[in-house]
Amino acid sequence: MPLNDIIPAHPPLTSFEQLLDQHLPLGWRQADERRRQVRLVVGVFLLLPATLRTKERRKNAQKIVTAMLPEVEDLQTVQQKCHKDTFDGEVVDRNRYHREFDSRLDDIEEDYGGELSHSL
């Protein structure tokens, strides 16, 4: 039996990640570092007050995740994982990655409803 059958290359998706899979291109989870950062940004985004605009919540979430992860050098690293790296290969104007991500965050929030128990 091949080793890949015993030990999967990537851990199975949590229910929260399955939700992200419904709304984001598969590229979001193709690299472990990106998977972790995007998952954290979305999780923090959902915890921030809905009274803020999506763009503000996303930016705040990205700043919080940058501060949380000691291996991340700067905010641009997290932004690139959420924007360009996630949507690479998708038909998105390169200057609009952040708007596309914001739109997907709105969709995720709508479907999330707070009922999933997610592990960040």
mmCIF file with all atom_site columns, C-alpha atoms in Angstrom:
data_model
loop_
_atom_site.group_PDB
_atom_site.id
_atom_site.type_symbol
_atom_site.label_atom_id
_atom_site.label_alt_id
_atom_site.label_comp_id
_atom_site.label_asym_id
_atom_site.label_entity_id
_atom_site.label_seq_id
_atom_site.pdbx_PDB_ins_code
_atom_site.Cartn_x
_atom_site.Cartn_y
_atom_site.Cartn_z
_atom_site.occupancy
_atom_site.B_iso_or_equiv
_atom_site.pdbx_formal_charge
_atom_site.auth_seq_id
_atom_site.auth_comp_id
_atom_site.auth_asym_id
_atom_site.auth_atom_id
_atom_site.pdbx_PDB_model_num
ATOM 1   C CA . MET A 1 1   ? 0.000   0.000  0.000   1.00 0.00 ? 1   MET A CA 1
ATOM 2   C CA . PRO A 1 2   ? 1.464   3.411  -0.970  1.00 0.00 ? 2   PRO A CA 1
ATOM 3   C CA . LEU A 1 3   ? 2.365   5.809  1.820   1.00 0.00 ? 3   LEU A CA 1
ATOM 4   C CA . ASN A 1 4   ? -0.022  8.466  0.391   1.00 0.00 ? 4   ASN A CA 1
ATOM 5   C CA . ASP A 1 5   ? -2.937  6.106  1.046   1.00 0.00 ? 5   ASP A CA 1
ATOM 6   C CA . ILE A 1 6   ? -1.968  5.846  4.715   1.00 0.00 ? 6   ILE A CA 1
ATOM 7   C CA . ILE A 1 7   ? -0.914  9.459  5.319   1.00 0.00 ? 7   ILE A CA 1
ATOM 8   C CA . PRO A 1 8   ? -2.707  12.039 3.174   1.00 0.00 ? 8   PRO A CA 1
ATOM 9   C CA . ALA A 1 9   ? -0.600  14.847 1.721   1.00 0.00 ? 9   ALA A CA 1
ATOM 10  C CA . HIS A 1 10  ? -2.870  17.412 3.387   1.00 0.00 ? 10  HIS A CA 1
ATOM 11  C CA . PRO A 1 11  ? -4.960  16.985 6.529   1.00 0.00 ? 11  PRO A CA 1
ATOM 12  C CA . PRO A 1 12  ? -8.683  16.510 5.939   1.00 0.00 ? 12  PRO A CA 1
ATOM 13  C CA . LEU A 1 13  ? -10.787 19.647 5.725   1.00 0.00 ? 13  LEU A CA 1
ATOM 14  C CA . THR A 1 14  ? -12.601 20.834 8.820   1.00 0.00 ? 14  THR A CA 1
ATOM 15  C CA . SER A 1 15  ? -16.267 21.792 8.438   1.00 0.00 ? 15  SER A CA 1
ATOM 16  C CA . PHE A 1 16  ? -15.152 25.441 8.445   1.00 0.00 ? 16  PHE A CA 1
ATOM 17  C CA . GLU A 1 17  ? -12.680 24.758 5.637   1.00 0.00 ? 17  GLU A CA 1
ATOM 18  C CA . GLN A 1 18  ? -15.392 22.971 3.690   1.00 0.00 ? 18  GLN A CA 1
ATOM 19  C CA . LEU A 1 19  ? -17.393 26.187 3.872   1.00 0.00 ? 19  LEU A CA 1
ATOM 20  C CA . LEU A 1 20  ? -14.401 28.133 2.553   1.00 0.00 ? 20  LEU A CA 1
ATOM 21  C CA . ASP A 1 21  ? -14.058 25.569 -0.224  1.00 0.00 ? 21  ASP A CA 1
ATOM 22  C CA . GLN A 1 22  ? -17.599 26.393 -1.363  1.00 0.00 ? 22  GLN A CA 1
ATOM 23  C CA . HIS A 1 23  ? -16.729 30.057 -1.862  1.00 0.00 ? 23  HIS A CA 1
ATOM 24  C CA . LEU A 1 24  ? -13.012 30.319 -2.628  1.00 0.00 ? 24  LEU A CA 1
ATOM 25  C CA . PRO A 1 25  ? -11.010 28.913 -5.531  1.00 0.00 ? 25  PRO A CA 1
ATOM 26  C CA . LEU A 1 26  ? -9.217  25.696 -4.614  1.00 0.00 ? 26  LEU A CA 1
ATOM 27  C CA . GLY A 1 27  ? -5.959  27.649 -4.716  1.00 0.00 ? 27  GLY A CA 1
ATOM 28  C CA . TRP A 1 28  ? -6.697  28.951 -1.220  1.00 0.00 ? 28  TRP A CA 1
ATOM 29  C CA . ARG A 1 29  ? -5.647  25.625 0.305   1.00 0.00 ? 29  ARG A CA 1
ATOM 30  C CA . GLN A 1 30  ? -3.000  24.383 -2.105  1.00 0.00 ? 30  GLN A CA 1
ATOM 31  C CA . ALA A 1 31  ? -0.125  25.443 0.168   1.00 0.00 ? 31  ALA A CA 1
ATOM 32  C CA . ASP A 1 32  ? -0.168  24.801 3.920   1.00 0.00 ? 32  ASP A CA 1
ATOM 33  C CA . GLU A 1 33  ? 0.994   28.325 4.808   1.00 0.00 ? 33  GLU A CA 1
ATOM 34  C CA . ARG A 1 34  ? -1.683  29.925 2.611   1.00 0.00 ? 34  ARG A CA 1
ATOM 35  C CA . ARG A 1 35  ? -4.333  27.539 3.946   1.00 0.00 ? 35  ARG A CA 1
ATOM 36  C CA . ARG A 1 36  ? -3.511  28.533 7.515   1.00 0.00 ? 36  ARG A CA 1
ATOM 37  C CA . GLN A 1 37  ? -3.388  32.273 6.852   1.00 0.00 ? 37  GLN A CA 1
ATOM 38  C CA . VAL A 1 38  ? -6.582  32.426 4.775   1.00 0.00 ? 38  VAL A CA 1
ATOM 39  C CA . ARG A 1 39  ? -8.448  30.266 7.304   1.00 0.00 ? 39  ARG A CA 1
ATOM 40  C CA . LEU A 1 40  ? -7.327  32.557 10.134  1.00 0.00 ? 40  LEU A CA 1
ATOM 41  C CA . VAL A 1 41  ? -8.198  35.750 8.245   1.00 0.00 ? 41  VAL A CA 1
ATOM 42  C CA . VAL A 1 42  ? -11.701 34.481 7.497   1.00 0.00 ? 42  VAL A CA 1
ATOM 43  C CA . GLY A 1 43  ? -12.164 33.272 11.089  1.00 0.00 ? 43  GLY A CA 1
ATOM 44  C CA . VAL A 1 44  ? -11.059 36.591 12.573  1.00 0.00 ? 44  VAL A CA 1
ATOM 45  C CA . PHE A 1 45  ? -13.169 38.466 10.000  1.00 0.00 ? 45  PHE A CA 1
ATOM 46  C CA . LEU A 1 46  ? -16.251 36.580 11.218  1.00 0.00 ? 46  LEU A CA 1
ATOM 47  C CA . LEU A 1 47  ? -15.473 37.506 14.822  1.00 0.00 ? 47  LEU A CA 1
ATOM 48  C CA . LEU A 1 48  ? -15.147 41.236 14.159  1.00 0.00 ? 48  LEU A CA 1
ATOM 49  C CA . PRO A 1 49  ? -18.222 43.462 14.561  1.00 0.00 ? 49  PRO A CA 1
ATOM 50  C CA . ALA A 1 50  ? -20.565 43.307 11.590  1.00 0.00 ? 50  ALA A CA 1
ATOM 51  C CA . THR A 1 51  ? -21.165 47.028 12.068  1.00 0.00 ? 51  THR A CA 1
ATOM 52  C CA . LEU A 1 52  ? -17.874 47.649 10.278  1.00 0.00 ? 52  LEU A CA 1
ATOM 53  C CA . ARG A 1 53  ? -17.748 47.558 6.493   1.00 0.00 ? 53  ARG A CA 1
ATOM 54  C CA . THR A 1 54  ? -16.421 44.381 4.906   1.00 0.00 ? 54  THR A CA 1
ATOM 55  C CA . LYS A 1 55  ? -13.255 46.107 3.693   1.00 0.00 ? 55  LYS A CA 1
ATOM 56  C CA . GLU A 1 56  ? -12.474 47.411 7.199   1.00 0.00 ? 56  GLU A CA 1
ATOM 57  C CA . ARG A 1 57  ? -13.118 44.041 8.798   1.00 0.00 ? 57  ARG A CA 1
ATOM 58  C CA . ARG A 1 58  ? -10.928 42.276 6.229   1.00 0.00 ? 58  ARG A CA 1
ATOM 59  C CA . LYS A 1 59  ? -8.076  44.730 6.711   1.00 0.00 ? 59  LYS A CA 1
ATOM 60  C CA . ASN A 1 60  ? -8.347  44.457 10.506  1.00 0.00 ? 60  ASN A CA 1
ATOM 61  C CA . ALA A 1 61  ? -8.440  40.656 10.282  1.00 0.00 ? 61  ALA A CA 1
ATOM 62  C CA . GLN A 1 62  ? -5.334  40.634 8.106   1.00 0.00 ? 62  GLN A CA 1
ATOM 63  C CA . LYS A 1 63  ? -3.517  42.914 10.584  1.00 0.00 ? 63  LYS A CA 1
ATOM 64  C CA . ILE A 1 64  ? -4.504  40.691 13.510  1.00 0.00 ? 64  ILE A CA 1
ATOM 65  C CA . VAL A 1 65  ? -3.348  37.543 11.713  1.00 0.00 ? 65  VAL A CA 1
ATOM 66  C CA . THR A 1 66  ? -0.055  39.230 10.822  1.00 0.00 ? 66  THR A CA 1
ATOM 67  C CA . ALA A 1 67  ? 0.500   40.013 14.507  1.00 0.00 ? 67  ALA A CA 1
ATOM 68  C CA . MET A 1 68  ? -0.554  36.488 15.560  1.00 0.00 ? 68  MET A CA 1
ATOM 69  C CA . LEU A 1 69  ? 1.907   34.610 13.396  1.00 0.00 ? 69  LEU A CA 1
ATOM 70  C CA . PRO A 1 70  ? 5.556   35.137 14.301  1.00 0.00 ? 70  PRO A CA 1
ATOM 71  C CA . GLU A 1 71  ? 6.746   33.632 11.009  1.00 0.00 ? 71  GLU A CA 1
ATOM 72  C CA . VAL A 1 72  ? 4.908   36.309 8.994   1.00 0.00 ? 72  VAL A CA 1
ATOM 73  C CA . GLU A 1 73  ? 7.165   39.267 8.295   1.00 0.00 ? 73  GLU A CA 1
ATOM 74  C CA . ASP A 1 74  ? 4.612   41.862 7.236   1.00 0.00 ? 74  ASP A CA 1
ATOM 75  C CA . LEU A 1 75  ? 1.018   42.607 6.350   1.00 0.00 ? 75  LEU A CA 1
ATOM 76  C CA . GLN A 1 76  ? 1.699   42.306 2.620   1.00 0.00 ? 76  GLN A CA 1
ATOM 77  C CA . THR A 1 77  ? 2.531   38.614 3.067   1.00 0.00 ? 77  THR A CA 1
ATOM 78  C CA . VAL A 1 78  ? -0.915  37.871 4.495   1.00 0.00 ? 78  VAL A CA 1
ATOM 79  C CA . GLN A 1 79  ? -2.611  40.082 1.917   1.00 0.00 ? 79  GLN A CA 1
ATOM 80  C CA . GLN A 1 80  ? -0.871  38.287 -0.936  1.00 0.00 ? 80  GLN A CA 1
ATOM 81  C CA . LYS A 1 81  ? -1.945  34.887 0.418   1.00 0.00 ? 81  LYS A CA 1
ATOM 82  C CA . CYS A 1 82  ? -5.574  36.061 0.603   1.00 0.00 ? 82  CYS A CA 1
ATOM 83  C CA . HIS A 1 83  ? -5.616  37.969 -2.660  1.00 0.00 ? 83  HIS A CA 1
ATOM 84  C CA . LYS A 1 84  ? -3.240  37.206 -5.510  1.00 0.00 ? 84  LYS A CA 1
ATOM 85  C CA . ASP A 1 85  ? -2.171  33.702 -4.428  1.00 0.00 ? 85  ASP A CA 1
ATOM 86  C CA . THR A 1 86  ? -5.734  32.567 -3.732  1.00 0.00 ? 86  THR A CA 1
ATOM 87  C CA . PHE A 1 87  ? -7.147  33.896 -7.004  1.00 0.00 ? 87  PHE A CA 1
ATOM 88  C CA . ASP A 1 88  ? -4.165  33.097 -9.225  1.00 0.00 ? 88  ASP A CA 1
ATOM 89  C CA . GLY A 1 89  ? -5.539  31.489 -12.366 1.00 0.00 ? 89  GLY A CA 1
ATOM 90  C CA . GLU A 1 90  ? -9.029  32.894 -11.821 1.00 0.00 ? 90  GLU A CA 1
ATOM 91  C CA . VAL A 1 91  ? -10.460 35.505 -14.148 1.00 0.00 ? 91  VAL A CA 1
ATOM 92  C CA . VAL A 1 92  ? -9.954  38.455 -11.817 1.00 0.00 ? 92  VAL A CA 1
ATOM 93  C CA . ASP A 1 93  ? -8.394  41.765 -12.784 1.00 0.00 ? 93  ASP A CA 1
ATOM 94  C CA . ARG A 1 94  ? -5.106  41.875 -10.889 1.00 0.00 ? 94  ARG A CA 1
ATOM 95  C CA . ASN A 1 95  ? -6.000  45.159 -9.204  1.00 0.00 ? 95  ASN A CA 1
ATOM 96  C CA . ARG A 1 96  ? -9.277  43.738 -7.922  1.00 0.00 ? 96  ARG A CA 1
ATOM 97  C CA . TYR A 1 97  ? -8.124  40.685 -5.949  1.00 0.00 ? 97  TYR A CA 1
ATOM 98  C CA . HIS A 1 98  ? -8.996  42.379 -2.655  1.00 0.00 ? 98  HIS A CA 1
ATOM 99  C CA . ARG A 1 99  ? -12.501 43.265 -3.886  1.00 0.00 ? 99  ARG A CA 1
ATOM 100 C CA . GLU A 1 100 ? -13.070 39.691 -5.018  1.00 0.00 ? 100 GLU A CA 1
ATOM 101 C CA . PHE A 1 101 ? -11.901 38.400 -1.637  1.00 0.00 ? 101 PHE A CA 1
ATOM 102 C CA . ASP A 1 102 ? -14.222 40.867 0.135   1.00 0.00 ? 102 ASP A CA 1
ATOM 103 C CA . SER A 1 103 ? -17.150 39.653 -1.964  1.00 0.00 ? 103 SER A CA 1
ATOM 104 C CA . ARG A 1 104 ? -16.346 36.053 -1.049  1.00 0.00 ? 104 ARG A CA 1
ATOM 105 C CA . LEU A 1 105 ? -16.094 37.013 2.641   1.00 0.00 ? 105 LEU A CA 1
ATOM 106 C CA . ASP A 1 106 ? -19.634 38.392 2.450   1.00 0.00 ? 106 ASP A CA 1
ATOM 107 C CA . ASP A 1 107 ? -20.829 35.112 0.895   1.00 0.00 ? 107 ASP A CA 1
ATOM 108 C CA . ILE A 1 108 ? -19.020 33.033 3.532   1.00 0.00 ? 108 ILE A CA 1
ATOM 109 C CA . GLU A 1 109 ? -20.530 35.121 6.324   1.00 0.00 ? 109 GLU A CA 1
ATOM 110 C CA . GLU A 1 110 ? -24.001 34.717 4.877   1.00 0.00 ? 110 GLU A CA 1
ATOM 111 C CA . ASP A 1 111 ? -23.647 30.925 4.781   1.00 0.00 ? 111 ASP A CA 1
ATOM 112 C CA . TYR A 1 112 ? -21.750 30.685 8.061   1.00 0.00 ? 112 TYR A CA 1
ATOM 113 C CA . GLY A 1 113 ? -24.589 31.762 10.319  1.00 0.00 ? 113 GLY A CA 1
ATOM 114 C CA . GLY A 1 114 ? -22.492 31.018 13.413  1.00 0.00 ? 114 GLY A CA 1
ATOM 115 C CA . GLU A 1 115 ? -23.656 27.410 13.546  1.00 0.00 ? 115 GLU A CA 1
ATOM 116 C CA . LEU A 1 116 ? -20.493 25.655 12.420  1.00 0.00 ? 116 LEU A CA 1
ATOM 117 C CA . SER A 1 117 ? -18.037 24.758 15.121  1.00 0.00 ? 117 SER A CA 1
ATOM 118 C CA . HIS A 1 118 ? -14.825 25.668 13.425  1.00 0.00 ? 118 HIS A CA 1
ATOM 119 C CA . SER A 1 119 ? -11.257 25.201 14.454  1.00 0.00 ? 119 SER A CA 1
ATOM 120 C CA . LEU A 1 120 ? -8.971  27.941 13.302  1.00 0.00 ? 120 LEU A CA 1
#
